[in-house]
mmCIF file of N, CA, C and O in Angstrom:
data_model
loop_
_atom_site.group_PDB
_atom_site.id
_atom_site.type_symbol
_atom_site.label_atom_id
_atom_site.label_comp_id
_atom_site.label_asym_id
_atom_site.label_seq_id
_atom_site.Cartn_x
_atom_site.Cartn_y
_atom_site.Cartn_z
ATOM 1 N N MET Q 1056 -8.894 11.073 14.210
ATOM 2 C CA MET Q 1056 -8.406 9.776 14.592
ATOM 3 C C MET Q 1056 -6.965 9.957 15.089
ATOM 4 O O MET Q 1056 -6.171 10.678 14.568
ATOM 5 N N SER Q 1057 -6.665 9.188 16.147
ATOM 6 C CA SER Q 1057 -5.351 9.248 16.739
ATOM 7 C C SER Q 1057 -4.321 8.657 15.800
ATOM 8 O O SER Q 1057 -4.623 7.840 14.978
ATOM 9 N N GLY Q 1058 -3.078 9.058 16.010
ATOM 10 C CA GLY Q 1058 -2.004 8.502 15.135
ATOM 11 C C GLY Q 1058 -1.862 7.020 15.285
ATOM 12 O O GLY Q 1058 -1.656 6.335 14.300
ATOM 13 N N LYS Q 1059 -1.979 6.504 16.528
ATOM 14 C CA LYS Q 1059 -1.798 5.089 16.760
ATOM 15 C C LYS Q 1059 -2.947 4.320 16.087
ATOM 16 O O LYS Q 1059 -2.707 3.275 15.443
ATOM 17 N N ARG Q 1060 -4.128 4.784 16.186
ATOM 18 C CA ARG Q 1060 -5.293 4.133 15.573
ATOM 19 C C ARG Q 1060 -5.140 4.173 14.015
ATOM 20 O O ARG Q 1060 -5.451 3.197 13.362
ATOM 21 N N SER Q 1061 -4.733 5.291 13.499
ATOM 22 C CA SER Q 1061 -4.527 5.390 12.093
ATOM 23 C C SER Q 1061 -3.477 4.430 11.575
ATOM 24 O O SER Q 1061 -3.637 3.796 10.545
ATOM 25 N N ARG Q 1062 -2.362 4.281 12.304
ATOM 26 C CA ARG Q 1062 -1.333 3.318 11.925
ATOM 27 C C ARG Q 1062 -1.823 1.908 11.966
ATOM 28 O O ARG Q 1062 -1.535 1.080 11.078
ATOM 29 N N ARG Q 1063 -2.674 1.602 12.984
ATOM 30 C CA ARG Q 1063 -3.228 0.259 13.096
ATOM 31 C C ARG Q 1063 -4.138 -0.061 11.872
ATOM 32 O O ARG Q 1063 -4.100 -1.139 11.357
ATOM 33 N N LYS Q 1064 -4.957 0.941 11.507
ATOM 34 C CA LYS Q 1064 -5.856 0.752 10.382
ATOM 35 C C LYS Q 1064 -5.029 0.618 9.079
ATOM 36 O O LYS Q 1064 -5.327 -0.221 8.236
ATOM 37 N N GLY Q 1065 -3.968 1.392 8.970
ATOM 38 C CA GLY Q 1065 -3.113 1.278 7.762
ATOM 39 C C GLY Q 1065 -2.468 -0.115 7.684
ATOM 40 O O GLY Q 1065 -2.416 -0.722 6.606
ATOM 41 N N ALA Q 1066 -1.992 -0.596 8.843
ATOM 42 C CA ALA Q 1066 -1.371 -1.924 8.858
ATOM 43 C C ALA Q 1066 -2.399 -3.028 8.525
ATOM 44 O O ALA Q 1066 -2.077 -3.990 7.834
ATOM 45 N N ALA Q 1067 -3.649 -2.850 9.027
ATOM 46 C CA ALA Q 1067 -4.712 -3.844 8.701
ATOM 47 C C ALA Q 1067 -4.994 -3.819 7.209
ATOM 48 O O ALA Q 1067 -5.183 -4.882 6.602
ATOM 49 N N GLY Q 1068 -5.021 -2.629 6.612
ATOM 50 C CA GLY Q 1068 -5.263 -2.508 5.159
ATOM 51 C C GLY Q 1068 -4.115 -3.166 4.409
ATOM 52 O O GLY Q 1068 -4.383 -3.840 3.392
ATOM 53 N N GLU Q 1069 -2.909 -3.030 4.873
ATOM 54 C CA GLU Q 1069 -1.758 -3.716 4.182
ATOM 55 C C GLU Q 1069 -1.868 -5.169 4.303
ATOM 56 O O GLU Q 1069 -1.568 -5.905 3.342
ATOM 57 N N ARG Q 1070 -2.297 -5.674 5.475
ATOM 58 C CA ARG Q 1070 -2.431 -7.152 5.601
ATOM 59 C C ARG Q 1070 -3.559 -7.669 4.673
ATOM 60 O O ARG Q 1070 -3.398 -8.751 4.106
ATOM 61 N N GLU Q 1071 -4.627 -6.922 4.557
ATOM 62 C CA GLU Q 1071 -5.673 -7.299 3.586
ATOM 63 C C GLU Q 1071 -5.152 -7.364 2.160
ATOM 64 O O GLU Q 1071 -5.459 -8.302 1.421
ATOM 65 N N ALA Q 1072 -4.350 -6.343 1.814
ATOM 66 C CA ALA Q 1072 -3.782 -6.310 0.491
ATOM 67 C C ALA Q 1072 -2.841 -7.485 0.231
ATOM 68 O O ALA Q 1072 -2.864 -8.088 -0.839
ATOM 69 N N VAL Q 1073 -2.028 -7.835 1.224
ATOM 70 C CA VAL Q 1073 -1.135 -8.983 1.133
ATOM 71 C C VAL Q 1073 -1.936 -10.238 0.789
ATOM 72 O O VAL Q 1073 -1.610 -10.975 -0.103
ATOM 73 N N ALA Q 1074 -3.003 -10.436 1.542
ATOM 74 C CA ALA Q 1074 -3.826 -11.657 1.311
ATOM 75 C C ALA Q 1074 -4.500 -11.640 -0.068
ATOM 76 O O ALA Q 1074 -4.489 -12.647 -0.778
ATOM 77 N N ALA Q 1075 -5.074 -10.513 -0.445
ATOM 78 C CA ALA Q 1075 -5.762 -10.403 -1.746
ATOM 79 C C ALA Q 1075 -4.775 -10.583 -2.908
ATOM 80 O O ALA Q 1075 -5.083 -11.290 -3.894
ATOM 81 N N LEU Q 1076 -3.584 -9.990 -2.781
ATOM 82 C CA LEU Q 1076 -2.568 -10.107 -3.879
ATOM 83 C C LEU Q 1076 -2.050 -11.499 -3.969
ATOM 84 O O LEU Q 1076 -1.839 -12.042 -5.045
ATOM 85 N N ALA Q 1077 -1.860 -12.156 -2.843
ATOM 86 C CA ALA Q 1077 -1.361 -13.550 -2.833
ATOM 87 C C ALA Q 1077 -2.368 -14.455 -3.550
ATOM 88 O O ALA Q 1077 -2.027 -15.300 -4.336
ATOM 89 N N GLU Q 1078 -3.666 -14.257 -3.176
ATOM 90 C CA GLU Q 1078 -4.733 -15.057 -3.822
ATOM 91 C C GLU Q 1078 -4.799 -14.811 -5.320
ATOM 92 O O GLU Q 1078 -4.922 -15.741 -6.091
ATOM 93 N N ALA Q 1079 -4.712 -13.543 -5.720
ATOM 94 C CA ALA Q 1079 -4.836 -13.174 -7.100
ATOM 95 C C ALA Q 1079 -3.653 -13.584 -7.965
ATOM 96 O O ALA Q 1079 -3.782 -13.917 -9.127
ATOM 97 N N THR Q 1080 -2.449 -13.522 -7.395
ATOM 98 C CA THR Q 1080 -1.280 -13.768 -8.218
ATOM 99 C C THR Q 1080 -0.584 -15.115 -7.987
ATOM 100 O O THR Q 1080 0.227 -15.527 -8.867
ATOM 101 N N GLY Q 1081 -0.866 -15.716 -6.857
ATOM 102 C CA GLY Q 1081 -0.184 -16.995 -6.589
ATOM 103 C C GLY Q 1081 1.225 -16.789 -6.056
ATOM 104 O O GLY Q 1081 1.948 -17.786 -5.837
ATOM 105 N N HIS Q 1082 1.636 -15.547 -5.805
ATOM 106 C CA HIS Q 1082 2.925 -15.265 -5.282
ATOM 107 C C HIS Q 1082 2.827 -14.876 -3.794
ATOM 108 O O HIS Q 1082 1.788 -14.454 -3.356
ATOM 109 N N GLU Q 1083 3.944 -14.936 -3.103
ATOM 110 C CA GLU Q 1083 3.991 -14.538 -1.686
ATOM 111 C C GLU Q 1083 4.230 -13.052 -1.598
ATOM 112 O O GLU Q 1083 5.203 -12.523 -2.217
ATOM 113 N N TRP Q 1084 3.413 -12.338 -0.861
ATOM 114 C CA TRP Q 1084 3.542 -10.879 -0.638
ATOM 115 C C TRP Q 1084 3.754 -10.663 0.829
ATOM 116 O O TRP Q 1084 3.333 -11.472 1.688
ATOM 117 N N ARG Q 1085 4.364 -9.502 1.172
ATOM 118 C CA ARG Q 1085 4.513 -9.150 2.584
ATOM 119 C C ARG Q 1085 4.489 -7.606 2.720
ATOM 120 O O ARG Q 1085 4.692 -6.911 1.696
ATOM 121 N N ARG Q 1086 4.260 -7.163 3.859
ATOM 122 C CA ARG Q 1086 4.294 -5.717 4.095
ATOM 123 C C ARG Q 1086 5.700 -5.162 3.953
ATOM 124 O O ARG Q 1086 6.649 -5.814 4.352
ATOM 125 N N GLY Q 1087 5.804 -3.992 3.367
ATOM 126 C CA GLY Q 1087 7.104 -3.366 3.223
ATOM 127 C C GLY Q 1087 7.487 -2.588 4.455
ATOM 128 O O GLY Q 1087 7.329 -1.403 4.500
ATOM 129 N N LEU Q 1088 7.911 -3.276 5.482
ATOM 130 C CA LEU Q 1088 8.128 -2.701 6.776
ATOM 131 C C LEU Q 1088 9.237 -1.686 6.839
ATOM 132 O O LEU Q 1088 9.392 -0.966 7.809
ATOM 133 N N GLY Q 1089 10.086 -1.561 5.826
ATOM 134 C CA GLY Q 1089 11.141 -0.625 5.824
ATOM 135 C C GLY Q 1089 10.692 0.817 5.789
ATOM 136 O O GLY Q 1089 11.418 1.745 6.073
ATOM 137 N N GLN Q 1090 9.386 1.037 5.389
ATOM 138 C CA GLN Q 1090 8.919 2.394 5.309
ATOM 139 C C GLN Q 1090 8.991 3.167 6.570
ATOM 140 O O GLN Q 1090 9.336 4.340 6.576
ATOM 141 N N ALA Q 1091 8.748 2.539 7.692
ATOM 142 C CA ALA Q 1091 8.802 3.214 8.964
ATOM 143 C C ALA Q 1091 10.266 3.545 9.338
ATOM 144 O O ALA Q 1091 10.555 4.571 9.913
ATOM 145 N N ARG Q 1092 11.160 2.639 8.940
ATOM 146 C CA ARG Q 1092 12.548 2.860 9.311
ATOM 147 C C ARG Q 1092 13.265 3.821 8.378
ATOM 148 O O ARG Q 1092 14.246 4.378 8.735
ATOM 149 N N ARG Q 1093 12.719 3.979 7.177
ATOM 150 C CA ARG Q 1093 13.367 4.868 6.231
ATOM 151 C C ARG Q 1093 12.569 6.122 5.972
ATOM 152 O O ARG Q 1093 12.831 6.778 4.934
ATOM 153 N N GLY Q 1094 11.614 6.427 6.732
ATOM 154 C CA GLY Q 1094 10.830 7.661 6.529
ATOM 155 C C GLY Q 1094 9.770 7.541 5.494
ATOM 156 O O GLY Q 1094 9.171 8.483 5.065
ATOM 157 N N GLY Q 1095 9.529 6.349 4.968
ATOM 158 C CA GLY Q 1095 8.429 6.116 4.006
ATOM 159 C C GLY Q 1095 8.813 6.254 2.525
ATOM 160 O O GLY Q 1095 8.073 5.864 1.690
ATOM 161 N N ALA Q 1096 9.933 6.935 2.256
ATOM 162 C CA ALA Q 1096 10.228 7.235 0.862
ATOM 163 C C ALA Q 1096 10.696 5.984 0.113
ATOM 164 O O ALA Q 1096 11.509 5.258 0.567
ATOM 165 N N GLU Q 1097 10.083 5.814 -1.047
ATOM 166 C CA GLU Q 1097 10.521 4.793 -2.028
ATOM 167 C C GLU Q 1097 10.270 3.331 -1.558
ATOM 168 O O GLU Q 1097 10.639 2.446 -2.300
ATOM 169 N N VAL Q 1098 9.758 3.096 -0.405
ATOM 170 C CA VAL Q 1098 9.477 1.729 0.026
ATOM 171 C C VAL Q 1098 8.001 1.438 -0.142
ATOM 172 O O VAL Q 1098 7.179 2.121 0.470
ATOM 173 N N PRO Q 1099 7.672 0.434 -0.943
ATOM 174 C CA PRO Q 1099 6.236 0.136 -1.116
ATOM 175 C C PRO Q 1099 5.574 -0.312 0.141
ATOM 176 O O PRO Q 1099 6.219 -0.883 1.029
ATOM 177 N N ASP Q 1100 4.276 -0.156 0.208
ATOM 178 C CA ASP Q 1100 3.520 -0.655 1.355
ATOM 179 C C ASP Q 1100 3.503 -2.163 1.397
ATOM 180 O O ASP Q 1100 3.524 -2.758 2.441
ATOM 181 N N VAL Q 1101 3.492 -2.763 0.195
ATOM 182 C CA VAL Q 1101 3.417 -4.250 0.045
ATOM 183 C C VAL Q 1101 4.433 -4.621 -1.021
ATOM 184 O O VAL Q 1101 4.530 -3.968 -2.049
ATOM 185 N N VAL Q 1102 5.190 -5.703 -0.731
ATOM 186 C CA VAL Q 1102 6.215 -6.137 -1.700
ATOM 187 C C VAL Q 1102 6.097 -7.605 -2.004
ATOM 188 O O VAL Q 1102 5.586 -8.393 -1.235
ATOM 189 N N CYS Q 1103 6.638 -7.958 -3.186
ATOM 190 C CA CYS Q 1103 6.695 -9.359 -3.609
ATOM 191 C C CYS Q 1103 8.064 -9.564 -4.268
ATOM 192 O O CYS Q 1103 8.413 -8.904 -5.239
ATOM 193 N N ASP Q 1104 8.845 -10.537 -3.712
ATOM 194 C CA ASP Q 1104 10.178 -10.782 -4.290
ATOM 195 C C ASP Q 1104 10.096 -11.240 -5.703
ATOM 196 O O ASP Q 1104 11.047 -10.986 -6.481
ATOM 197 N N ALA Q 1105 9.036 -11.941 -6.101
ATOM 198 C CA ALA Q 1105 8.921 -12.461 -7.472
ATOM 199 C C ALA Q 1105 8.543 -11.338 -8.444
ATOM 200 O O ALA Q 1105 8.728 -11.517 -9.642
ATOM 201 N N LEU Q 1106 8.038 -10.189 -7.937
ATOM 202 C CA LEU Q 1106 7.655 -9.066 -8.768
ATOM 203 C C LEU Q 1106 8.323 -7.772 -8.270
ATOM 204 O O LEU Q 1106 7.661 -6.860 -7.853
ATOM 205 N N PRO Q 1107 9.670 -7.710 -8.392
ATOM 206 C CA PRO Q 1107 10.350 -6.556 -7.845
ATOM 207 C C PRO Q 1107 10.126 -5.230 -8.606
ATOM 208 O O PRO Q 1107 10.463 -4.174 -8.127
ATOM 209 N N HIS Q 1108 9.521 -5.327 -9.759
ATOM 210 C CA HIS Q 1108 9.282 -4.142 -10.618
ATOM 211 C C HIS Q 1108 7.965 -3.458 -10.290
ATOM 212 O O HIS Q 1108 7.599 -2.485 -10.968
ATOM 213 N N VAL Q 1109 7.227 -3.938 -9.231
ATOM 214 C CA VAL Q 1109 5.951 -3.365 -8.866
ATOM 215 C C VAL Q 1109 6.081 -2.586 -7.561
ATOM 216 O O VAL Q 1109 6.712 -3.088 -6.611
ATOM 217 N N HIS Q 1110 5.445 -1.431 -7.538
ATOM 218 C CA HIS Q 1110 5.416 -0.602 -6.309
ATOM 219 C C HIS Q 1110 3.969 -0.425 -5.896
ATOM 220 O O HIS Q 1110 3.222 0.252 -6.607
ATOM 221 N N VAL Q 1111 3.573 -1.006 -4.761
ATOM 222 C CA VAL Q 1111 2.190 -1.012 -4.355
ATOM 223 C C VAL Q 1111 1.979 -0.060 -3.153
ATOM 224 O O VAL Q 1111 2.694 -0.167 -2.151
ATOM 225 N N GLU Q 1112 1.073 0.906 -3.321
ATOM 226 C CA GLU Q 1112 0.624 1.765 -2.251
ATOM 227 C C GLU Q 1112 -0.766 1.329 -1.832
ATOM 228 O O GLU Q 1112 -1.646 1.111 -2.687
ATOM 229 N N VAL Q 1113 -0.968 1.204 -0.551
ATOM 230 C CA VAL Q 1113 -2.293 0.757 -0.025
ATOM 231 C C VAL Q 1113 -2.920 1.899 0.831
ATOM 232 O O VAL Q 1113 -2.280 2.480 1.659
ATOM 233 N N LYS Q 1114 -4.147 2.206 0.463
ATOM 234 C CA LYS Q 1114 -4.888 3.269 1.227
ATOM 235 C C LYS Q 1114 -6.233 2.728 1.700
ATOM 236 O O LYS Q 1114 -6.914 2.032 0.953
ATOM 237 N N ARG Q 1115 -6.496 3.004 2.932
ATOM 238 C CA ARG Q 1115 -7.792 2.604 3.472
ATOM 239 C C ARG Q 1115 -8.257 3.738 4.395
ATOM 240 O O ARG Q 1115 -7.499 4.264 5.199
ATOM 241 N N GLY Q 1116 -9.515 4.098 4.270
ATOM 242 C CA GLY Q 1116 -10.066 5.164 5.110
ATOM 243 C C GLY Q 1116 -11.485 5.548 4.752
ATOM 244 O O GLY Q 1116 -12.075 4.925 3.854
ATOM 245 N N LYS Q 1117 -11.945 6.538 5.416
ATOM 246 C CA LYS Q 1117 -13.275 7.053 5.136
ATOM 247 C C LYS Q 1117 -13.422 7.551 3.714
ATOM 248 O O LYS Q 1117 -14.429 7.217 3.021
ATOM 249 N N ARG Q 1118 -12.450 8.295 3.290
ATOM 250 C CA ARG Q 1118 -12.402 8.786 1.887
ATOM 251 C C ARG Q 1118 -10.950 8.735 1.416
ATOM 252 O O ARG Q 1118 -10.265 9.796 1.399
ATOM 253 N N PRO Q 1119 -10.451 7.610 1.027
ATOM 254 C CA PRO Q 1119 -9.046 7.536 0.617
ATOM 255 C C PRO Q 1119 -8.776 8.456 -0.587
ATOM 256 O O PRO Q 1119 -9.558 8.455 -1.518
ATOM 257 N N SER Q 1120 -7.734 9.220 -0.536
ATOM 258 C CA SER Q 1120 -7.392 10.110 -1.602
ATOM 259 C C SER Q 1120 -6.625 9.347 -2.638
ATOM 260 O O SER Q 1120 -5.411 9.160 -2.572
ATOM 261 N N LEU Q 1121 -7.359 8.915 -3.707
ATOM 262 C CA LEU Q 1121 -6.720 8.114 -4.706
ATOM 263 C C LEU Q 1121 -5.708 8.880 -5.526
ATOM 264 O O LEU Q 1121 -4.678 8.349 -5.925
ATOM 265 N N TRP Q 1122 -6.035 10.156 -5.835
ATOM 266 C CA TRP Q 1122 -5.075 10.951 -6.623
ATOM 267 C C TRP Q 1122 -3.764 11.205 -5.861
ATOM 268 O O TRP Q 1122 -2.718 11.159 -6.426
ATOM 269 N N ALA Q 1123 -3.874 11.448 -4.580
ATOM 270 C CA ALA Q 1123 -2.663 11.659 -3.750
ATOM 271 C C ALA Q 1123 -1.889 10.332 -3.681
ATOM 272 O O ALA Q 1123 -0.635 10.351 -3.749
ATOM 273 N N ALA Q 1124 -2.591 9.207 -3.513
ATOM 274 C CA ALA Q 1124 -1.886 7.923 -3.471
ATOM 275 C C ALA Q 1124 -1.222 7.633 -4.820
ATOM 276 O O ALA Q 1124 -0.082 7.121 -4.817
ATOM 277 N N ARG Q 1125 -1.913 7.900 -5.901
ATOM 278 C CA ARG Q 1125 -1.333 7.702 -7.223
ATOM 279 C C ARG Q 1125 -0.072 8.566 -7.400
ATOM 280 O O ARG Q 1125 0.951 8.107 -7.876
ATOM 281 N N GLU Q 1126 -0.145 9.777 -6.948
ATOM 282 C CA GLU Q 1126 1.001 10.717 -7.058
ATOM 283 C C GLU Q 1126 2.209 10.216 -6.210
ATOM 284 O O GLU Q 1126 3.320 10.231 -6.672
ATOM 285 N N GLN Q 1127 1.885 9.751 -4.990
ATOM 286 C CA GLN Q 1127 2.876 9.217 -4.116
ATOM 287 C C GLN Q 1127 3.578 8.017 -4.773
ATOM 288 O O GLN Q 1127 4.816 7.903 -4.799
ATOM 289 N N ALA Q 1128 2.796 7.094 -5.283
ATOM 290 C CA ALA Q 1128 3.356 5.876 -5.903
ATOM 291 C C ALA Q 1128 4.205 6.255 -7.138
ATOM 292 O O ALA Q 1128 5.294 5.719 -7.355
ATOM 293 N N ARG Q 1129 3.665 7.178 -7.944
ATOM 294 C CA ARG Q 1129 4.430 7.596 -9.134
ATOM 295 C C ARG Q 1129 5.754 8.274 -8.769
ATOM 296 O O ARG Q 1129 6.762 8.037 -9.359
ATOM 297 N N ASN Q 1130 5.749 9.128 -7.766
ATOM 298 C CA ASN Q 1130 6.933 9.848 -7.305
ATOM 299 C C ASN Q 1130 7.958 8.849 -6.812
ATOM 300 O O ASN Q 1130 9.152 8.933 -7.088
ATOM 301 N N ASP Q 1131 7.502 7.862 -6.048
ATOM 302 C CA ASP Q 1131 8.406 6.823 -5.546
ATOM 303 C C ASP Q 1131 9.004 6.011 -6.678
ATOM 304 O O ASP Q 1131 10.162 5.584 -6.616
ATOM 305 N N CYS Q 1132 8.244 5.762 -7.748
ATOM 306 C CA CYS Q 1132 8.673 4.947 -8.850
ATOM 307 C C CYS Q 1132 9.600 5.708 -9.792
ATOM 308 O O CYS Q 1132 10.371 5.066 -10.557
ATOM 309 N N ASP Q 1133 9.556 7.023 -9.798
ATOM 310 C CA ASP Q 1133 10.424 7.797 -10.686
ATOM 311 C C ASP Q 1133 11.873 7.431 -10.510
ATOM 312 O O ASP Q 1133 12.583 7.320 -11.490
ATOM 313 N N LYS Q 1134 12.299 7.197 -9.276
ATOM 314 C CA LYS Q 1134 13.694 6.914 -9.015
ATOM 315 C C LYS Q 1134 14.021 5.399 -9.163
ATOM 316 O O LYS Q 1134 15.141 5.069 -9.472
ATOM 317 N N SER Q 1135 13.022 4.580 -8.933
ATOM 318 C CA SER Q 1135 13.293 3.110 -8.967
ATOM 319 C C SER Q 1135 12.967 2.442 -10.287
ATOM 320 O O SER Q 1135 13.421 1.337 -10.533
ATOM 321 N N GLY Q 1136 12.122 3.062 -11.103
ATOM 322 C CA GLY Q 1136 11.704 2.460 -12.362
ATOM 323 C C GLY Q 1136 10.639 1.406 -12.221
ATOM 324 O O GLY Q 1136 10.286 0.714 -13.196
ATOM 325 N N ARG Q 1137 10.076 1.269 -11.033
ATOM 326 C CA ARG Q 1137 8.984 0.309 -10.815
ATOM 327 C C ARG Q 1137 7.684 0.821 -11.377
ATOM 328 O O ARG Q 1137 7.510 1.991 -11.629
ATOM 329 N N VAL Q 1138 6.706 -0.120 -11.524
ATOM 330 C CA VAL Q 1138 5.384 0.205 -11.966
ATOM 331 C C VAL Q 1138 4.473 0.521 -10.739
ATOM 332 O O VAL Q 1138 4.390 -0.313 -9.853
ATOM 333 N N PRO Q 1139 3.866 1.700 -10.732
ATOM 334 C CA PRO Q 1139 3.031 2.074 -9.522
ATOM 335 C C PRO Q 1139 1.654 1.386 -9.595
ATOM 336 O O PRO Q 1139 1.002 1.398 -10.655
ATOM 337 N N ILE Q 1140 1.230 0.906 -8.478
ATOM 338 C CA ILE Q 1140 -0.088 0.345 -8.294
ATOM 339 C C ILE Q 1140 -0.698 0.853 -6.994
ATOM 340 O O ILE Q 1140 0.019 0.894 -5.997
ATOM 341 N N VAL Q 1141 -1.953 1.296 -7.051
ATOM 342 C CA VAL Q 1141 -2.632 1.780 -5.852
ATOM 343 C C VAL Q 1141 -3.841 0.873 -5.522
ATOM 344 O O VAL Q 1141 -4.637 0.645 -6.418
ATOM 345 N N LEU Q 1142 -3.874 0.364 -4.325
ATOM 346 C CA LEU Q 1142 -5.024 -0.428 -3.854
ATOM 347 C C LEU Q 1142 -5.704 0.388 -2.775
ATOM 348 O O LEU Q 1142 -5.045 0.826 -1.858
ATOM 349 N N ALA Q 1143 -7.007 0.543 -2.892
ATOM 350 C CA ALA Q 1143 -7.703 1.373 -1.921
ATOM 351 C C ALA Q 1143 -9.080 0.729 -1.572
ATOM 352 O O ALA Q 1143 -9.642 0.027 -2.362
ATOM 353 N N ARG Q 1144 -9.482 0.986 -0.324
ATOM 354 C CA ARG Q 1144 -10.800 0.524 0.108
ATOM 355 C C ARG Q 1144 -11.308 1.518 1.131
ATOM 356 O O ARG Q 1144 -10.554 2.011 2.003
ATOM 357 N N ARG Q 1145 -12.575 1.823 1.032
ATOM 358 C CA ARG Q 1145 -13.225 2.666 2.024
ATOM 359 C C ARG Q 1145 -13.570 1.873 3.264
ATOM 360 O O ARG Q 1145 -13.814 0.637 3.154
ATOM 361 N N ASP Q 1146 -13.536 2.506 4.383
ATOM 362 C CA ASP Q 1146 -13.940 1.848 5.648
ATOM 363 C C ASP Q 1146 -15.326 1.277 5.482
ATOM 364 O O ASP Q 1146 -16.187 1.867 4.786
ATOM 365 N N ARG Q 1147 -15.537 0.125 6.077
ATOM 366 C CA ARG Q 1147 -16.853 -0.515 6.091
ATOM 367 C C ARG Q 1147 -17.341 -0.890 4.667
ATOM 368 O O ARG Q 1147 -18.514 -1.029 4.426
ATOM 369 N N ASP Q 1148 -16.424 -1.036 3.755
ATOM 370 C CA ASP Q 1148 -16.750 -1.413 2.374
ATOM 371 C C ASP Q 1148 -15.996 -2.733 2.082
ATOM 372 O O ASP Q 1148 -15.040 -3.080 2.754
ATOM 373 N N ARG Q 1149 -16.446 -3.387 1.031
ATOM 374 C CA ARG Q 1149 -15.723 -4.644 0.678
ATOM 375 C C ARG Q 1149 -14.497 -4.378 -0.152
ATOM 376 O O ARG Q 1149 -14.376 -3.394 -0.830
#
């Protein structure tokens, strides 16, 4: 998959997560757009101002690597003290 297509799919997954989290929590969520500007380190994929102690990583793909995502979230949280959460969905799955 091309880099541009992969980024588009990642962004779509993050938008899905924003909608699902907003519905589940009643809080406003948004994509953590700082990740592209800061090289991805320590910036969650999805953020909520009402829940600053949460670090959300979103993975979507044919076979999302949940262990790698978990490790990424945990490593990012080591410095911030946030709670790591991983949301994942396989392509063409609910």
